[in-house]
Structures are given as C-alpha cells and as structure tokens.
PDB file of C-alpha atoms in Angstrom:
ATOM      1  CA  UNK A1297       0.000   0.000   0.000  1.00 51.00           C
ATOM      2  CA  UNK A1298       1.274   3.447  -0.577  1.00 68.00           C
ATOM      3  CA  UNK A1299       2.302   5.483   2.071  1.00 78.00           C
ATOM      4  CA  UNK A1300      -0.074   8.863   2.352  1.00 89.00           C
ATOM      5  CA  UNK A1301       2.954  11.241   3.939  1.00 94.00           C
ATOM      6  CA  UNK A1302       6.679   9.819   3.488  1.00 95.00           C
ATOM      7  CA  UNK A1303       7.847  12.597   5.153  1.00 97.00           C
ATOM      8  CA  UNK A1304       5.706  12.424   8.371  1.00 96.00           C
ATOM      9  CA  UNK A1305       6.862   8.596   8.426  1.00 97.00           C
ATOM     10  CA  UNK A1306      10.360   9.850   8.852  1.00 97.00           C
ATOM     11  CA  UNK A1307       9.364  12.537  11.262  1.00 97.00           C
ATOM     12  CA  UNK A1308       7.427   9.305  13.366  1.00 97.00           C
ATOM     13  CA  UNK A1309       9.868   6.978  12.932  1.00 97.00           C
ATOM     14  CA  UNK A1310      12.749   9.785  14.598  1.00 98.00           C
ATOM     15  CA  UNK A1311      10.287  10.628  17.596  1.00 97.00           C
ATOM     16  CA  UNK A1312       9.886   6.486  17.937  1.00 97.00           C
ATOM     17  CA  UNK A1313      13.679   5.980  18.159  1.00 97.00           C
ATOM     18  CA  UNK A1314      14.691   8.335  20.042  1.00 96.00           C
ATOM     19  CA  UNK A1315      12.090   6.925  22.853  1.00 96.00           C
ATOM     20  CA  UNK A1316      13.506   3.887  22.752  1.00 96.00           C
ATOM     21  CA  UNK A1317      17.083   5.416  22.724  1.00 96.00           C
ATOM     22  CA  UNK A1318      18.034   3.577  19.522  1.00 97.00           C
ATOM     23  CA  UNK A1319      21.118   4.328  17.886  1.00 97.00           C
ATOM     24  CA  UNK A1320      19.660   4.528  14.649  1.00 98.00           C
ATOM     25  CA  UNK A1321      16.396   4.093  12.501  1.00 98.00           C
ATOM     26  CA  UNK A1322      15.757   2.642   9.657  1.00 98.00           C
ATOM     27  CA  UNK A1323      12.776   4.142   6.819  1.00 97.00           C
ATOM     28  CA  UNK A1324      12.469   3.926   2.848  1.00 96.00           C
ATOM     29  CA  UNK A1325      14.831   6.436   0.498  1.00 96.00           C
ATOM     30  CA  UNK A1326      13.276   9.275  -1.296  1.00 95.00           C
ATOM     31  CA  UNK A1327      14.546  12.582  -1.999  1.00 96.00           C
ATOM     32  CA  UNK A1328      12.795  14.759   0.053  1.00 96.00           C
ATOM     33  CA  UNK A1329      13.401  12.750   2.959  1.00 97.00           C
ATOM     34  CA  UNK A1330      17.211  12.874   2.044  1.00 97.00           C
ATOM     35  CA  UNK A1331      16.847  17.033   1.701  1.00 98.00           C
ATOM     36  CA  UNK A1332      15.309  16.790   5.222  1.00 98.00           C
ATOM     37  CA  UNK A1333      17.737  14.931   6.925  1.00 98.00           C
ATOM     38  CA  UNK A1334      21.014  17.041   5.284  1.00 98.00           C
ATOM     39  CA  UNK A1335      19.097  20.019   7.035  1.00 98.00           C
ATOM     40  CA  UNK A1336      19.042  17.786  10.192  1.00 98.00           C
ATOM     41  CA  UNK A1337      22.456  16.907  10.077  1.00 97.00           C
ATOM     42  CA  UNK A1338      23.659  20.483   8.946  1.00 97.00           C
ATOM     43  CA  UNK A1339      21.971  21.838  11.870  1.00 95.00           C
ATOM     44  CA  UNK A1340      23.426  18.951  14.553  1.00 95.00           C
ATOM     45  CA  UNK A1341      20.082  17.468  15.392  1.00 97.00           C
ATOM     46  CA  UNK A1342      21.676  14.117  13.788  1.00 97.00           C
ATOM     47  CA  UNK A1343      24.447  12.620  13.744  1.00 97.00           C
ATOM     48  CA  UNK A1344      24.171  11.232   9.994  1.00 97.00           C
ATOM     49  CA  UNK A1345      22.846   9.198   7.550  1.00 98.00           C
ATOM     50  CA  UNK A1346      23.569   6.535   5.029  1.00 98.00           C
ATOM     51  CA  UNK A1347      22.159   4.947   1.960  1.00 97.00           C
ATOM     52  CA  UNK A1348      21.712   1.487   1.615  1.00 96.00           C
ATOM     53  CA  UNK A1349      20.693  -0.665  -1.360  1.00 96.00           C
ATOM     54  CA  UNK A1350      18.453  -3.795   0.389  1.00 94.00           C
ATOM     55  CA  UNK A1351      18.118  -5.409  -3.515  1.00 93.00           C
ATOM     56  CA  UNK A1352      17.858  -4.168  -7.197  1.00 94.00           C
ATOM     57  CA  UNK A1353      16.130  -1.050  -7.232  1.00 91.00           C
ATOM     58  CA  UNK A1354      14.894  -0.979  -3.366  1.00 94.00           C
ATOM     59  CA  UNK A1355      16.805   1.487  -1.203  1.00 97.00           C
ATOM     60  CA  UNK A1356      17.068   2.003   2.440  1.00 97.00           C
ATOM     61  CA  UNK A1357      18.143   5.091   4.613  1.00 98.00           C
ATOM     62  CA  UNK A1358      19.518   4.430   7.796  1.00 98.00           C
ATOM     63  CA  UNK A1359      19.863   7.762  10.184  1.00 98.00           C
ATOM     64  CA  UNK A1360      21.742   7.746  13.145  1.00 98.00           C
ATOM     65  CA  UNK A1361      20.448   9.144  15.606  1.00 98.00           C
ATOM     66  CA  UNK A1362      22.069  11.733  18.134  1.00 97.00           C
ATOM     67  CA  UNK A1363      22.203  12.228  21.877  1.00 96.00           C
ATOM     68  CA  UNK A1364      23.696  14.589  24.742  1.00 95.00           C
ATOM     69  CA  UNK A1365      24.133  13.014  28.046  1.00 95.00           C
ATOM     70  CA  UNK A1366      21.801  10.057  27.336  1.00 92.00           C
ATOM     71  CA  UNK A1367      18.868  12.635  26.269  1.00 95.00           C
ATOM     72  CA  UNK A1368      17.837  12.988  22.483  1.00 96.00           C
ATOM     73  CA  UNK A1369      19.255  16.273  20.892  1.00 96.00           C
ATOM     74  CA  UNK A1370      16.012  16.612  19.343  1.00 96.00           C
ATOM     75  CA  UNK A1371      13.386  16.968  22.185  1.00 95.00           C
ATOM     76  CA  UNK A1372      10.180  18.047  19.830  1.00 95.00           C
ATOM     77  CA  UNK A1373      10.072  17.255  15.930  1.00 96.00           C
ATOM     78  CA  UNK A1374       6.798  17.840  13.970  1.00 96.00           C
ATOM     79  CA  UNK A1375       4.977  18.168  10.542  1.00 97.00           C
ATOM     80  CA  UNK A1376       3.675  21.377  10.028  1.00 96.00           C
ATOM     81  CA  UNK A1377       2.457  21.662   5.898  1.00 96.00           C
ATOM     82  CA  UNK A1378       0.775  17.929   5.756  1.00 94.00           C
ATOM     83  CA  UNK A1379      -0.804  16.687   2.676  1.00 93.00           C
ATOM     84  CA  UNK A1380      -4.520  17.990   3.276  1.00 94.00           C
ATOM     85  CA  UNK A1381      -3.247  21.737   4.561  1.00 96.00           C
ATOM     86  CA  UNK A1382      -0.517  22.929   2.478  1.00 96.00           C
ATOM     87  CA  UNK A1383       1.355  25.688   5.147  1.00 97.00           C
ATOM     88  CA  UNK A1384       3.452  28.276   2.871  1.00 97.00           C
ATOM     89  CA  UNK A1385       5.216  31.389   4.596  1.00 95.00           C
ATOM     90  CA  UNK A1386       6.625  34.441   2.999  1.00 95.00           C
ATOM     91  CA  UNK A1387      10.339  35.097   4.315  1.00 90.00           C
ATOM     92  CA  UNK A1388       8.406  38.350   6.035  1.00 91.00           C
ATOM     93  CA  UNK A1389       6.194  36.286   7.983  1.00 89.00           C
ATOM     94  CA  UNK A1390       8.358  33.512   8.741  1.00 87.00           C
ATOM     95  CA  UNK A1391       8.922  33.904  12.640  1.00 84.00           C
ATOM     96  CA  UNK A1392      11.588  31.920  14.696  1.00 80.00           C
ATOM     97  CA  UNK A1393      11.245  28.861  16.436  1.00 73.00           C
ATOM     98  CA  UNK A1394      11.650  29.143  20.307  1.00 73.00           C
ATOM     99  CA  UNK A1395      13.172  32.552  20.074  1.00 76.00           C
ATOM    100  CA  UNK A1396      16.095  31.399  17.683  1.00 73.00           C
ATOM    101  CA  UNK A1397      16.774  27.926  19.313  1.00 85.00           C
ATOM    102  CA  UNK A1398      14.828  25.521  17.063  1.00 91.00           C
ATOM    103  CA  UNK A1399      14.249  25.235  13.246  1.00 95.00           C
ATOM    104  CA  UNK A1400      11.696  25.675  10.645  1.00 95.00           C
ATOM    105  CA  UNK A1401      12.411  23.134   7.537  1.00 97.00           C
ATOM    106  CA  UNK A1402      10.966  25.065   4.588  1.00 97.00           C
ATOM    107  CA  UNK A1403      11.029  23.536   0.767  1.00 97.00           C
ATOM    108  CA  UNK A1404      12.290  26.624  -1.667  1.00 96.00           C
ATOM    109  CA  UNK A1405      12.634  27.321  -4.810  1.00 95.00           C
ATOM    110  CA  UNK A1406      16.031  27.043  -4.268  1.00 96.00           C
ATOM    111  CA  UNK A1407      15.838  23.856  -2.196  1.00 97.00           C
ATOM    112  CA  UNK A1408      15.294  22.476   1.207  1.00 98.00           C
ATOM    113  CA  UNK A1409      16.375  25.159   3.362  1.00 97.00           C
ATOM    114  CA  UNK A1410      16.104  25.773   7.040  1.00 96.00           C
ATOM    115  CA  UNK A1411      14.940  28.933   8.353  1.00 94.00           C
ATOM    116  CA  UNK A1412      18.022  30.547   9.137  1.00 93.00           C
ATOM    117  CA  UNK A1413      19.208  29.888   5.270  1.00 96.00           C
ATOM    118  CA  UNK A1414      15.864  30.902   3.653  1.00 96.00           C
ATOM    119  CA  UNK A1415      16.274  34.406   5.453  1.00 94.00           C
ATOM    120  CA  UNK A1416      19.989  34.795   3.933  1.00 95.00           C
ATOM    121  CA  UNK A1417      18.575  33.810   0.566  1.00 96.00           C
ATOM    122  CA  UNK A1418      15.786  35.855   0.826  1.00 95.00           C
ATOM    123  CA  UNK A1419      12.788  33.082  -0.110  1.00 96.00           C
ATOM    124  CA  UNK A1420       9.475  31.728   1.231  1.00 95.00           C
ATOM    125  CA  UNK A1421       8.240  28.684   0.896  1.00 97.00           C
ATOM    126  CA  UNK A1422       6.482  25.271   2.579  1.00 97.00           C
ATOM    127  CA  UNK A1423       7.050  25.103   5.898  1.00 97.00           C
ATOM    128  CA  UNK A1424       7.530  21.266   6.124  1.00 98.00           C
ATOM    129  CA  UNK A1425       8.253  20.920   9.798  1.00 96.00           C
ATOM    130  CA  UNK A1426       9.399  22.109  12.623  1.00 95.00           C
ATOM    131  CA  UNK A1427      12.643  20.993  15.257  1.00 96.00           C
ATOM    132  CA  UNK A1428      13.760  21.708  18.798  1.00 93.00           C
TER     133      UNK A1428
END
C-alpha cells in the first residue's frame, strides 16, 4: 500500500527511536526525505545518515540518531504543511522557532532550506516541519 505522507513517516519513525534510545532508525529512500535529513544533520540534530541498497532497485536510509548526556538532541520534531493543509510562509512572515533555538524546515525554490538559510537567501516557501 502506498504510504499517504513519506515525510511524516520519517518525522514518526525519529520521535519512535529516540524513545527507545536507539542508535539509529531505519525508513524507505526518497529525496525529500534525504533534503530533510542534510538540514538535520547540517543543523546537529543528527548525527548522519547513510544509503543502503536492500536489492535491485529498493533502497534504504539508515539515520543515526544523536544524543547529549543520554537525552535525544532533538526533544520536539513535527509536521507542520501535511498533505490535506498545504502551510506556505513568505520570508516576512516567517517567525523563529523558540526565540532562535529551534528550526523551521521550509522547501524553496532554491531547495530544502532551514529557516536561518531561507532568510539569507531571501525566499518563502512550505514550511515542512518544525525541530527543537
């Protein structure tokens, strides 16, 4: 069966590991998922990720997760633009997450950017989700 939202799988499948302090997680490739997760790792939420082919034309990505001090770096992830309510944002409008300490993921024009890099480039776009 086909999955409805890839990306909120990923987002799920984080939260779920990190629970069970896993070292890493396992979920299905696809681009946007590997956009996400260079965003991730760029900003330190993760330690990194891999590709993995599992047989001819089926590939795997397996993110590792990252801790401080036994707690998850990444204490709240969400979706915020699912795929019944489409959430765009204009670089104007685009406020910060916890006063500056977490990050917007927003899908560009110019890419998947976080927040911080979508106000130096000037552009709006989807707010995918949200990290802190």
């Amino acid at each position: 069966m086909a999955m409805s939202d890839p990306l909120g799988d990923l987002l799920t499948r984080i939260r779920n590991g990190q629970r069970t302090s896993k070292s890493s997680i396992v979920c299905p490739h696809s681009t946007l998922k590997m956009n996400v997760l260079n965003v991730l790792k760029d900003e330190g939420y993760i330690r990194g990720y891999s590709e993995r082919e599992v047989r001819k034309g089926i590939r795997e990505i397996v993110v590792e997760l990252k801790y401080h001090e036994g707690a998850p770096v990444i204490r709240e992830i969400a979706r915020i633009s699912t795929p019944g309510r489409r959430v765009y944002s204009a670089i104007k409008d685009l406020n910060r997450e916890r006063g500056g300490l977490g990050t917007k993921i927003l899908s560009t024009g110019q890419g998947v950017l976080s927040d911080n890099a979508a106000r130096e480039a000037n552009v709006g776009g989807e707010v995918l989700c949200r990290v802190f």
